[in-house]
């Protein structure tokens, strides 16, 4: 497939601009200290490695050596501080880095654990080398070299690698296997100008990075990376022994040496058990799942991938383009968030199934399920991972439409703010921590006692003001219903927000078109909601509120300059969405489930039974 | 300047000016201090505060509900938040916000009700605040403070701004018929629990300065009170006055009038009317007559609060509840409306004498 290459974005002779656009990653060798008890970290070394990096390297070594297997609970922060004579801040930073690299997981109130041995890249982290990533996870692997040939550089490859067109370059195709299963296929173009004799390497025994460093005399320093999701196609189905329907993760990398010489342009196909920890991505993009979101297309070093270049080693045909990649990434986001949405609806209905004696506000809870999935599954930084500073700069949701909380609670559970026990304790009575109408409980992610409608926007405005005065990052997002917008206090507050141009304030209107007494347009038709919001000074957008990807896109923090206006998103939804008998039915504002409705609900939400 | 003012000079100022001066004084040291207003900032002498803490001045426009919401969020985020506006609007327009955000959520805001009682009665019944205590004492956890003088107001503002908790400070204007001062020691005594007062001579310093300093004139009819010694048993008395805000001065004047007839009275400045300290009611029960005095409807107000406690006792003295007339009085000067309500020293004196005869 002939691809028009964009000269500007193909300019890669200097990695400087990528290094600015992409968080630069530095390759280091894990420290080889092995004894926790007797370790003392060098206070001063030749390279002046930071203490937290040294501690991180030590922990990695425990994981690599298998001494700390998956699921192993780490010593507490305090014990680590004692053992290494380090400050809490240093210990936290080391743990945070390892969490961001996917090597550790932190569970609120339980501790820090070694994560499960999926292959993991931290997007802004050190594990540029797949071999190093595997080694760090303590996985032994076998490398099969399917292709290793020196060819004249095609023009595009020459541009990417900064060599003269037609000069010799090395093409490699390798498959890595762990535990007898093919885990990834990597195709690379390597710069022989910078690495004399690289072609003579036995890549079954030596990693490309090691060989490159040996032949070039330089360290591998930087990588520009882009991940995208694909469905498996030939010939990768053969290489990875997978079905053509199976999802694959593709990583495109442009790797350069510490002297800024581009050394390798590669694509790596991972099977679906490869995991990318998203923590660092969340920091950069304030939580967007779409890794491209914080960058404009022009900023990416990659143009539409020249498939034929990669395919040429075998002559196999692979069809793709950047728009397809974007579609694939979007499809992955959609799949994930729709699954989350379904689970929120299931749990919301479970509250009603578990307690047939009381009516439940299913209508307004179900209408905002996608909104909550987008927020807690992709958009918001909930501040759960990280220390107090991260907690302070978290995004806040002020859930003003209090009766819709049945889907809020499982969303908070998904975010790690509520426990399963919190949900199972029910929504009333002395054991309950959460209630039909939310009660303020900031530790659990509930900012406002809601239920008396129309107070959220003003409260959120106060939180937004506070963040600005403290120069805290993060946004304050307020979710109101369209019926709730009947309340005068809503407009007192929205005028205030618009007047002060609080650009860290986001209003989402769950416009489900129904309220207790019937259609909102019949109860109180106040004209165009968008027009009213706009005249208050909001940047107004409208989306299909049941389209998770549209919601994520509309709610993602825009690239570039900070917005000058607060954002209002009108999400058009259906009350009772997800249950055929409740959809757009006014009495489902709150009601009891009949026995036939119970059966229908179970079937329609693909729930297996009525038990918890 | 304000700190140097003695009680007499401070009491002579408009209480809105006192409010602004205290905010200006505190702004210097308290970087968290925040004043959230609803188009009632200009008259509060906040220039100094705004100069020192421009980021702490939050203007909400004529929107008391939003004012409370914004203030509650800022307070729960750690700011020291003071919320002044007309007592009548604060306690009614934003009552639900106070119920939820201050009552349920415990937002530590310091609400300041201006023009309590008949303070702005010349503007019309719309601006009279005669039921604000009744509404707000239904909010659990909200303390209601009723400063009797500007000196006491300043002390309360200083303490609450430094230790914010859910509070409503109800400001009433000094009554024209009963010029009254608390000694600085009495006004500043903490905590702001009910305080028994004794009539006092004008402080020596003022007796000297009154003749030389025209800026702090003490009217010849002014009465002074100081706090009774702590832990001293109240003397047996014919009457106990349980008075709030502006009416503490009436109690002092009536006590003086009763003394001329050989009758004795204990004066209590309630200071905190919600929650009402049951001990003060118990002490008052030692006298033959309990009189509540407030520039507010006694329905639901201090009179009701005292009655609730009294009637739980197996025996109690007669209760006389004096307050604002429970009817729509047409707009007029506060002095006229107080007179129509019977809130003057002579009217109260007459009522007390009648009641004492009846209770013999």
Short mmCIF file of C-alpha atoms in Angstrom, two decimals, chain B residues 8 13 52 61 101 104 130 146 152 161 194 196 222 231 261 283 324 329 333 339 348-349:
data_model
loop_
_atom_site.label_atom_id
_atom_site.label_comp_id
_atom_site.label_asym_id
_atom_site.label_seq_id
_atom_site.Cartn_x
_atom_site.Cartn_y
_atom_site.Cartn_z
CA UNK B 8 -17.31 52.49 74.45
CA UNK B 13 -19.70 52.36 65.61
CA UNK B 52 -4.90 42.23 52.00
CA UNK B 61 -24.28 38.31 43.33
CA UNK B 101 -24.51 21.61 53.75
CA UNK B 104 -25.84 17.29 57.51
CA UNK B 130 -37.98 38.07 63.36
CA UNK B 146 -26.28 36.65 69.81
CA UNK B 152 -18.84 41.13 72.00
CA UNK B 161 -12.70 32.92 62.25
CA UNK B 194 -24.58 32.31 79.05
CA UNK B 196 -24.62 36.49 84.42
CA UNK B 222 -25.55 54.61 79.26
CA UNK B 231 -18.52 30.07 89.92
CA UNK B 261 -38.70 49.54 94.10
CA UNK B 283 -30.37 28.80 87.69
CA UNK B 324 -41.44 41.11 68.76
CA UNK B 329 -46.21 45.66 61.60
CA UNK B 333 -38.27 53.23 62.49
CA UNK B 339 -42.30 50.35 71.27
CA UNK B 348 -40.90 45.59 80.24
CA UNK B 349 -40.75 47.05 83.75
#
